[in-house]
Short mmCIF file of C-alpha atoms in Angstrom, two decimals:
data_model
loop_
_atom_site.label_atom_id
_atom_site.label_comp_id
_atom_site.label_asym_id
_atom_site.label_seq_id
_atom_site.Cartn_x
_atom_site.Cartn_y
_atom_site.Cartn_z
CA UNK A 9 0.00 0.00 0.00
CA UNK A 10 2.98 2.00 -0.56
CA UNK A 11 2.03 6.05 -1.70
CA UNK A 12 -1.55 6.03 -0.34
CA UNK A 13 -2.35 8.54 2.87
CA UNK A 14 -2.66 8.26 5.99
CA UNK A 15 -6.40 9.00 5.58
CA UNK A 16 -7.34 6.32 2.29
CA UNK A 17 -5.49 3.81 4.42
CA UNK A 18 -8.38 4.28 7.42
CA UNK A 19 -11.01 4.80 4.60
CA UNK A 20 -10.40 1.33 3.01
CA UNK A 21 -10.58 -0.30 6.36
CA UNK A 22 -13.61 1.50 7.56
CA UNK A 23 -15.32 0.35 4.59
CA UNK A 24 -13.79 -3.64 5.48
CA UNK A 25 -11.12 -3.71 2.70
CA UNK A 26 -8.53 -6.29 4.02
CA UNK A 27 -10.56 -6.82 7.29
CA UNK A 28 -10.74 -10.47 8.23
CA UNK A 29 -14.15 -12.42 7.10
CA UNK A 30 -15.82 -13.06 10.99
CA UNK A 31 -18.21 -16.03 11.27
CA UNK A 32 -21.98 -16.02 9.87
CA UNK A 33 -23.11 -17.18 13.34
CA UNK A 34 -20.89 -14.41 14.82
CA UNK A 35 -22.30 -11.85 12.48
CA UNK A 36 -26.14 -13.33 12.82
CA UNK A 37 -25.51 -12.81 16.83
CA UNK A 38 -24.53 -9.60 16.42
CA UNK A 39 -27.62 -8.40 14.39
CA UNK A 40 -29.65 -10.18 16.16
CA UNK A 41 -29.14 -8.91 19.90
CA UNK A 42 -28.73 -5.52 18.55
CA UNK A 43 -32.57 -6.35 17.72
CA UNK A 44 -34.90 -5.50 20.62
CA UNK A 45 -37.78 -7.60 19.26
CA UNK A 46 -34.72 -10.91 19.12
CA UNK A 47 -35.96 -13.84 22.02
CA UNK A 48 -33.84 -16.04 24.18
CA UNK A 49 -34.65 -19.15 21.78
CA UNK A 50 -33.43 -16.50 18.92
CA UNK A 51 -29.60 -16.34 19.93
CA UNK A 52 -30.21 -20.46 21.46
CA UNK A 53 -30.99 -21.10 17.86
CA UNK A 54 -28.41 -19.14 16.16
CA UNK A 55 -25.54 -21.02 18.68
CA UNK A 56 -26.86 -24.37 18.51
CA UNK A 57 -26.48 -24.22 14.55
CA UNK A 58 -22.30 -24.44 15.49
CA UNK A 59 -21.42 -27.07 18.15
CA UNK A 60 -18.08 -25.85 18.17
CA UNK A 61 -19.44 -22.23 19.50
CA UNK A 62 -21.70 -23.94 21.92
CA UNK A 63 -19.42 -26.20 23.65
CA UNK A 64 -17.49 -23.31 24.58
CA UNK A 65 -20.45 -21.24 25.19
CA UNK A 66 -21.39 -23.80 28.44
CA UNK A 67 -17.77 -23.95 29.03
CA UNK A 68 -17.48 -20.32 29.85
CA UNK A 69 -20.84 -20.13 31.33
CA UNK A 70 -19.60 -22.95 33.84
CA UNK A 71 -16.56 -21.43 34.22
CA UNK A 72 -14.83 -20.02 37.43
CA UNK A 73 -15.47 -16.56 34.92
CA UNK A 74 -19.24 -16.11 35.96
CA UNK A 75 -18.68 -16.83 39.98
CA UNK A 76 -21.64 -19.35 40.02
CA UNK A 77 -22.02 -22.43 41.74
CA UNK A 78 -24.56 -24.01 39.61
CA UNK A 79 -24.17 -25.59 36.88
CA UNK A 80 -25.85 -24.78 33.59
CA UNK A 81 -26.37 -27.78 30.89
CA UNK A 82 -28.46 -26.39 28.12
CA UNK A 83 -27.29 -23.50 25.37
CA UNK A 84 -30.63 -21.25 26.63
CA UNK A 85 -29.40 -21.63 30.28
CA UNK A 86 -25.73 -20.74 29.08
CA UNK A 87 -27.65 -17.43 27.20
CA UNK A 88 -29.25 -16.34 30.00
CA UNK A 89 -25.93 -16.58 32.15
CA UNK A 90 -23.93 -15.06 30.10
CA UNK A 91 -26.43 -12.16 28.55
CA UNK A 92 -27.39 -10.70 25.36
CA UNK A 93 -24.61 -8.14 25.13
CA UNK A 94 -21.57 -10.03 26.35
CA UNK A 95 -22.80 -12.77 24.44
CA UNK A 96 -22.47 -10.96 21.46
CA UNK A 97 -19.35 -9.11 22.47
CA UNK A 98 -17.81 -12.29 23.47
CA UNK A 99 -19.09 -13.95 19.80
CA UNK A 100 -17.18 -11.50 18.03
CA UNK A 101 -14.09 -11.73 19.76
CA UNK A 102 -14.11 -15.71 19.64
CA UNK A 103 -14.91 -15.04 15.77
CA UNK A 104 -11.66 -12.01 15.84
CA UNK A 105 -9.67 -15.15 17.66
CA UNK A 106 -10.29 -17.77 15.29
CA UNK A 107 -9.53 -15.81 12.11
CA UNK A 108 -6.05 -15.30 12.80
CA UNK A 109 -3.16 -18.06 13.09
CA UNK A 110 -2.42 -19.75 16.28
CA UNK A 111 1.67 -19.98 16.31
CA UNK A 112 4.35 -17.76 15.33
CA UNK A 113 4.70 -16.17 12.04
CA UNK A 114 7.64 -14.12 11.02
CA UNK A 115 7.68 -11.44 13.15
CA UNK A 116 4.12 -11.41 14.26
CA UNK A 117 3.90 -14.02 17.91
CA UNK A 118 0.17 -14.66 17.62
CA UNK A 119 0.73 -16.65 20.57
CA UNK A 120 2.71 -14.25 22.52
CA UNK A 121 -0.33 -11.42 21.14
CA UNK A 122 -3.13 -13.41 22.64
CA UNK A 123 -1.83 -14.22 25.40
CA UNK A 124 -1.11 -10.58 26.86
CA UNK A 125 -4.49 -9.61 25.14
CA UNK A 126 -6.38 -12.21 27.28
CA UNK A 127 -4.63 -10.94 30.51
CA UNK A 128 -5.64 -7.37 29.12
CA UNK A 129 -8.87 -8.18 29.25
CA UNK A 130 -9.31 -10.58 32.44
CA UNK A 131 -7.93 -7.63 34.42
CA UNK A 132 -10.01 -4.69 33.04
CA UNK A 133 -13.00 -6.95 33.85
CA UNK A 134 -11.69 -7.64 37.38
CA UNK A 135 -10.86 -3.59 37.43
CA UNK A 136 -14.34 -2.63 36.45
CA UNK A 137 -15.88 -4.85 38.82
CA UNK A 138 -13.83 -3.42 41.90
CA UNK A 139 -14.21 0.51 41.07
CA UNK A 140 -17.62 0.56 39.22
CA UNK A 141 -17.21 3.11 36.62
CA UNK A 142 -18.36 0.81 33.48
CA UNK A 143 -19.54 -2.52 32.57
CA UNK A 144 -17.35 -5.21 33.30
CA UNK A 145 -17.97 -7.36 30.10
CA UNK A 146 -17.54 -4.34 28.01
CA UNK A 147 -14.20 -4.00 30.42
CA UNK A 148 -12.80 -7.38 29.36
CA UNK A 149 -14.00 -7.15 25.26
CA UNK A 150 -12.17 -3.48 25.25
CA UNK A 151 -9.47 -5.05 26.83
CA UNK A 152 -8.93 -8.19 24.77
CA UNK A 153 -8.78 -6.49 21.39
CA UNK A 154 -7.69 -2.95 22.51
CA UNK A 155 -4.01 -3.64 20.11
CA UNK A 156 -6.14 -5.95 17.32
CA UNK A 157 -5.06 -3.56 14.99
CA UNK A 158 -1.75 -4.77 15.40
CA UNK A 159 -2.58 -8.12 13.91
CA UNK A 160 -4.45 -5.98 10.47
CA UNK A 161 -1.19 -4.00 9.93
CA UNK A 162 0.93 -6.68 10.05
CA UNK A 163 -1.02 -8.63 7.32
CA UNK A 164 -1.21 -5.10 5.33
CA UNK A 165 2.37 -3.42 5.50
CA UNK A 166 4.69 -6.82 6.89
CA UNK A 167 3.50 -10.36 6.59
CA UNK A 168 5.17 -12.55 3.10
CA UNK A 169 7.30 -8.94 2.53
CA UNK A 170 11.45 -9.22 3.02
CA UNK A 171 11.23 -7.51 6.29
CA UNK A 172 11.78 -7.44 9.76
CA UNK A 173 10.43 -5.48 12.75
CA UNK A 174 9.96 -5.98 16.24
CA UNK A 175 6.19 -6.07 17.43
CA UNK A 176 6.65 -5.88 21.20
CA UNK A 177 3.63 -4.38 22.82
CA UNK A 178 5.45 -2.74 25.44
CA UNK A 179 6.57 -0.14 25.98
CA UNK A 180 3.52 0.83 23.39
CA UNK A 181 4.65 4.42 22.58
CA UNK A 182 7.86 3.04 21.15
CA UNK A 183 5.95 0.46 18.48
CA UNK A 184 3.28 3.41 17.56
CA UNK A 185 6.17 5.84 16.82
CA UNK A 186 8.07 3.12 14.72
CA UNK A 187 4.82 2.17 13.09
CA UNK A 188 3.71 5.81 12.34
CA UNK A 189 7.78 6.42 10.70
CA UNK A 190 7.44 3.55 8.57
CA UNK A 191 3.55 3.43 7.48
CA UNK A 192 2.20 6.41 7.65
CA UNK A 193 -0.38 5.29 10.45
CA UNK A 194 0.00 3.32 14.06
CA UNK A 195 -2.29 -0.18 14.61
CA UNK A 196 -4.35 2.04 16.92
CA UNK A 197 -5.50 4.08 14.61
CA UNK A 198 -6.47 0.97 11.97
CA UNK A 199 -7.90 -0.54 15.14
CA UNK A 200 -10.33 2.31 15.62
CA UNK A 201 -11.40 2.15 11.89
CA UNK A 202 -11.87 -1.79 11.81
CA UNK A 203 -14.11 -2.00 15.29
CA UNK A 204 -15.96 0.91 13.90
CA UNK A 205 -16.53 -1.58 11.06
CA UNK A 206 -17.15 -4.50 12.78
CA UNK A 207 -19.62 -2.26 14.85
CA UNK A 208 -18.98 -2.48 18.06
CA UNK A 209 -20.18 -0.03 21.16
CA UNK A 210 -18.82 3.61 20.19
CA UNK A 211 -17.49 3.42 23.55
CA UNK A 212 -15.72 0.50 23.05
CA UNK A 213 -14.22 1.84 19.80
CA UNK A 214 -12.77 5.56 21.10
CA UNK A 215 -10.43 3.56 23.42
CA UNK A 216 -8.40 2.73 20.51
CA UNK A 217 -7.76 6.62 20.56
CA UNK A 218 -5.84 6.47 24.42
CA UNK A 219 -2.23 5.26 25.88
CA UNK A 220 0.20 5.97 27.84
CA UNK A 221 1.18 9.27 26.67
CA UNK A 222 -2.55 10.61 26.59
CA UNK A 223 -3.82 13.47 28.70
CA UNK A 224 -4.98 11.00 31.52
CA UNK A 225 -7.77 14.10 32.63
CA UNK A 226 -9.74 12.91 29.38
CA UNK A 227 -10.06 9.13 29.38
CA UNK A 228 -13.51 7.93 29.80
CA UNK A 229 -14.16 5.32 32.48
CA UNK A 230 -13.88 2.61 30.08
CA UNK A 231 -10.41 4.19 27.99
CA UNK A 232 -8.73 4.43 31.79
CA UNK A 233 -9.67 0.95 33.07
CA UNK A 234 -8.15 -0.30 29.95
CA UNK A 235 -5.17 1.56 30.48
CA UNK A 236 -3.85 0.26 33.57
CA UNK A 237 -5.14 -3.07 32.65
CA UNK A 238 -2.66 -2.65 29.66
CA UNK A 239 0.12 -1.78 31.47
CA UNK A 240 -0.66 -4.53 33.92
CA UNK A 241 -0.99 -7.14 31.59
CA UNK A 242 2.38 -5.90 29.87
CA UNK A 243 4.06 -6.56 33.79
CA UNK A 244 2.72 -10.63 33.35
CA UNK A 245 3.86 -10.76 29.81
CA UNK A 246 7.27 -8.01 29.44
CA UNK A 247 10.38 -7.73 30.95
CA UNK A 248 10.59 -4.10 31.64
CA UNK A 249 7.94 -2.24 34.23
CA UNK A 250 8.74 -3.47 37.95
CA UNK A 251 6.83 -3.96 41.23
CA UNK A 252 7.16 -0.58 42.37
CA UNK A 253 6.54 1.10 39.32
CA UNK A 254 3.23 -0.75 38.11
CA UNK A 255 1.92 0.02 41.99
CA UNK A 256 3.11 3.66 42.06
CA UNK A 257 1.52 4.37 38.71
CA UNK A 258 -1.71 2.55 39.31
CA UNK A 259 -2.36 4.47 42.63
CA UNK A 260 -0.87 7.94 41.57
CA UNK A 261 -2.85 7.96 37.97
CA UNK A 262 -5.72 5.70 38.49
CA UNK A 263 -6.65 5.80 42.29
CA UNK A 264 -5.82 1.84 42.30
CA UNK A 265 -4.75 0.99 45.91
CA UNK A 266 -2.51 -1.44 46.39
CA UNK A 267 -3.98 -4.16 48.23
CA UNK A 268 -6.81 -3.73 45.21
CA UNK A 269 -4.56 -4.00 42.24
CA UNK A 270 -2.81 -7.20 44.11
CA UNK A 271 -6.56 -8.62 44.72
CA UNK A 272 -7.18 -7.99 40.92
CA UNK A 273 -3.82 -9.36 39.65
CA UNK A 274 -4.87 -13.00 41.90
CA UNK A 275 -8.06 -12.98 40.45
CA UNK A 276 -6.95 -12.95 37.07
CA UNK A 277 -4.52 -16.04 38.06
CA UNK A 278 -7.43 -17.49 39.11
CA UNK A 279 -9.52 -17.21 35.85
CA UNK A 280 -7.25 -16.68 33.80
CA UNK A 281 -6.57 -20.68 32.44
CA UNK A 282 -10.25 -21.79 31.90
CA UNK A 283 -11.30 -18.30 29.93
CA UNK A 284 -7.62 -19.59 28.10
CA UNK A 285 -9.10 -23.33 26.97
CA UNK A 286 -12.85 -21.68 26.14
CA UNK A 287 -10.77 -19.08 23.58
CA UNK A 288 -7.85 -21.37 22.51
CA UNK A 289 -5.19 -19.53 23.81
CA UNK A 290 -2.55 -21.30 25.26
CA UNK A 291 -1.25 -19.96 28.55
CA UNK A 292 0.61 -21.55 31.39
CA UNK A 293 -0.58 -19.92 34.71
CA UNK A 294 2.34 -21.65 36.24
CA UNK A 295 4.80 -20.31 34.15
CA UNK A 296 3.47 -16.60 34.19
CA UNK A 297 3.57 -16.60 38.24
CA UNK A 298 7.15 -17.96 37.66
CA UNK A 299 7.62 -15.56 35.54
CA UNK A 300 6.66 -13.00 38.08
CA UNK A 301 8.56 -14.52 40.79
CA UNK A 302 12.05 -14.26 39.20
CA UNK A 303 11.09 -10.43 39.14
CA UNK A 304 10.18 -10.47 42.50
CA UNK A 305 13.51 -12.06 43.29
CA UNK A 306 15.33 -9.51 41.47
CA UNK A 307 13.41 -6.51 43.38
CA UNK A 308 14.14 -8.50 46.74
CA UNK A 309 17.64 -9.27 45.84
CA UNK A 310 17.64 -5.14 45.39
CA UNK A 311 15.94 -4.08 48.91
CA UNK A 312 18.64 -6.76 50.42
CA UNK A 313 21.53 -4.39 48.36
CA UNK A 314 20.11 -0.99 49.51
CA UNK A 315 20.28 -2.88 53.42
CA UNK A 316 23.47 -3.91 52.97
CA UNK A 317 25.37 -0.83 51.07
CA UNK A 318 24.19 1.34 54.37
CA UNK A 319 27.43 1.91 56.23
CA UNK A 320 28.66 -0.45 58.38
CA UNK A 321 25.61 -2.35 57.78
CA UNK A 322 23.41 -0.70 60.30
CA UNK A 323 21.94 2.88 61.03
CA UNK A 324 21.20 4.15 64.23
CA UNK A 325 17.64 3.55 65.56
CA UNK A 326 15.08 5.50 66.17
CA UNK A 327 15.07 4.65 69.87
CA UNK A 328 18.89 5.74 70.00
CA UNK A 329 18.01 9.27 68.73
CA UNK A 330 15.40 9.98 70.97
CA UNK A 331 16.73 12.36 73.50
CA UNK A 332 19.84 12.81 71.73
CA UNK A 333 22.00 15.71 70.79
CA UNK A 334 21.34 15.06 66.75
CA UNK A 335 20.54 16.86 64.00
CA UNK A 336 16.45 16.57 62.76
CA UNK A 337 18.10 15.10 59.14
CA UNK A 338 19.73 12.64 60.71
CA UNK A 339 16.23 10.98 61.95
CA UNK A 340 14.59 12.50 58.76
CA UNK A 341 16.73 10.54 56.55
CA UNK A 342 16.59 7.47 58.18
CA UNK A 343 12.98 7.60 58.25
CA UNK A 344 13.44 8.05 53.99
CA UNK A 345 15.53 5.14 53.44
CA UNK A 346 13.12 2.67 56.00
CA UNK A 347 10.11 4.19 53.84
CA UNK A 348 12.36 3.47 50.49
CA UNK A 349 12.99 0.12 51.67
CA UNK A 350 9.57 -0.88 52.94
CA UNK A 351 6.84 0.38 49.96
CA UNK A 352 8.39 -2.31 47.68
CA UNK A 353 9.00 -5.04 50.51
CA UNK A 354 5.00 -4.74 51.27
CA UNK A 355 3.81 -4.53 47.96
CA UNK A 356 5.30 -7.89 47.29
CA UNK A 357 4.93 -9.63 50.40
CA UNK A 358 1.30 -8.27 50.06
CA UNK A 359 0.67 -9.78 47.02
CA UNK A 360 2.34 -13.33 47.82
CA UNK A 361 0.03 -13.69 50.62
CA UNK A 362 -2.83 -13.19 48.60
CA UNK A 363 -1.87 -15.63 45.87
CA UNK A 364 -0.61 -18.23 48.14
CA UNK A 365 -4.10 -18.90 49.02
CA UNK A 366 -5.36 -19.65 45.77
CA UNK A 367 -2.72 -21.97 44.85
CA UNK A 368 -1.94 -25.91 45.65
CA UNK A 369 0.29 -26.78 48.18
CA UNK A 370 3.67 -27.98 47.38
CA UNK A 371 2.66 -26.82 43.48
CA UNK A 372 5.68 -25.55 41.42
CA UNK A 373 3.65 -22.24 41.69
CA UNK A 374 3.14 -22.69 45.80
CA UNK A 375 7.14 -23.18 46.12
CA UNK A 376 8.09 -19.86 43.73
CA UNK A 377 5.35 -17.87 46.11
CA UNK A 378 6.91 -19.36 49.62
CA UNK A 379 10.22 -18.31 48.02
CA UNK A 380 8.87 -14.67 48.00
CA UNK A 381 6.99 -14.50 51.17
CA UNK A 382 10.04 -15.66 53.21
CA UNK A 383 12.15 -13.53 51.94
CA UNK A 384 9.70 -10.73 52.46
CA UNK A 385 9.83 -11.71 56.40
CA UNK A 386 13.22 -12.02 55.96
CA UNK A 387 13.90 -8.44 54.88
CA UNK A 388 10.78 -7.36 57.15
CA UNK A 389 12.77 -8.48 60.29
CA UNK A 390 15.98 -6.80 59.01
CA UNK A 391 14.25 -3.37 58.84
CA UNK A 392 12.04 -3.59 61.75
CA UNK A 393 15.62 -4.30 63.42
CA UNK A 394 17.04 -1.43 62.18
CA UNK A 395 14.32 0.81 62.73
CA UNK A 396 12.93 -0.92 65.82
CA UNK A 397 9.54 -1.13 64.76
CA UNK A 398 8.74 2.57 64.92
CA UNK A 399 8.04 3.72 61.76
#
């Protein structure tokens, strides 16, 4: 597409030129819970015409996903579970999933794409659910094909050409910018044009338009939830962003507490692997908390350096200055290294706590989390020591 604007580029793809063909069932549940005179035993019928679709329709409705104890065994149950909208949001991005290849080609990781999508979108669901601002299943379909442009420029501009370029997803701002020097346009903007196509919620679609260098004053609910679900999902699936950093920037720019982002992050562990199988998307939970517990290895390994580079080992305590004939910076600084030390060490002994309890005993995934929360205490005792307890 070499010579052609910026501007016929996004034409041709709002009008589907090079677009991926979705399903006839996906596009018949589409129209049909967009109609308001459309019946239960409508979208039953339309599903039950693809046993494929249908199996994983009860799977999901039966799934850890939907919080329910009961079990559902027929496709109308499985509707009215799951709901007229999120069914057809979900239809669509089954449909979106299945188009595309399942493995690696050329430069494009389909895999390695899905994966971080599906974490995308399990934590912008768990994210609406805690702070309320939006819907949650509108949450988790934002979130799951928020970069799906990616996957249309690549077969437009890259895949069968003599070329290479890296597709990481993060850090974001540095593919866009490549993307915009070599093409003309970024995979956000072709995303905006394509789910405008494929008609989706407008406010689904104008979160294609936000990331991490947008004024954050102007997101929308839904554009900020999938923000910080972005960036979180990046942590799981990037080297790059670190404990402190995600946690800083969640609670500083979105008003995420801690404790709530590390509820949200076990959650999605939790979920995470049966939402995988319904979808096809392979993912190893026990490889992606592994994967997370070599960094929090490397951010303990760092609190145990800042302990240890203090001279002589050991700083006065607080008890010794009381009374004493010091100067105020003397206890002011210590009090700024013991706070430097101990945001990190709680944020991750925080979050080990809370996953611990979700996972089996003596699991590969138990051991890397025991790992973490000893050394936590470990470090813990070696502050409180220092500081004697009177922070």
């Amino acid at each position: 597409m070499s010579g052609i604007t910026e501007n016929e580029i996004l034409q041709k793809i709002s009008s589907g030129y090079s677009l991926p063909a979705l399903s006839t069932v996906a596009l018949r549940l589409i129209e049909t819970a967009s109609d308001e005179k459309s019946s239960l035993y409508d979208m039953s019928a339309i599903i039950e015409e693809d046993p494929a679709l249908a199996i994983r329709l009860l799977k999901l409705a039966n799934s850890p996903f939907f919080r329910i104890s009961s079990e559902v065994s027929t496709i109308q149950e499985a509707v009215m579970r799951v709901g007229y909208n999120q069914l057809r949001l979900m239809a669509l991005s089954i449909s979106l999933r299945d188009t595309f290849p399942f493995s690696k080609y050329g430069s494009m990781d389909y895999e390695q794409f899905w994966k971080t999508s599906l974490y995308q979108a399990l934590l912008a669901r768990c994210v609406a659910q805690n702070i309320r601002t939006c819907n949650p299943d509108e949450a988790f379909v934002a979130g799951l094909i928020s970069e799906i442009g990616l996957l249309i420029l690549f077969d437009l501009f890259i895949k069968d050409k003599d070329m290479e370029i890296k597709l990481n997803l993060y850090p974001i701002r540095d593919l866009l910018t490549l993307e915009e020097q070599r093409y003309g346009t970024n995979h956000r903007k072709i995303g905006e044009a394509a789910l405008r196509f494929w008609r989706l919620p407008e406010i689904i679609v104008e979160c294609q338009r936000f990331y991490t260098d947008s004024n954050l004053d102007k997101l929308s609910p839904l554009a900020s939830i999938c923000e910080i679900s972005r960036q979180c999902a990046a942590f799981i699936c990037y080297d790059g962003l670190d404990w402190g950093s995600l946690y800083f920037k969640a609670e500083k720019e979105f008003n995420l507490k801690q404790e709530i982002l590390s509820e949200i992050m076990v959650e999605t562990f939790n979920t995470v692997e049966s939402v995988a199988e319904n979808m096809k998307i392979k993912i190893s939970r026990e490889s992606d908390i592994g994967f997370l517990a070599g960094k929090a290895k490397e951010s303990l390994s760092e609190i145990s350096r800042m302990i240890e580079v203090i001279p002589n080992k050991t700083l006065p305590s607080f008890q010794s200055l009381k009374g004493a004939n010091c100067e105020p910076i003397v206890k002011g600084t210590l009090q700024a290294v013991a706070h430097e030390i101990r945001n990190p060490l709680t944020i991750l002994g925080g979050f080990a706590r809370r996953l611990e309890k979700i996972l089996v005993p003596s699991s590969k995934e138990w051991d890397y989390v025991q790992q973490i929360i000893e050394e936590s205490k470990r470090l813990e005792t070696v502050l409180s020591s220092m500081t004697t307890g009177k922070l």
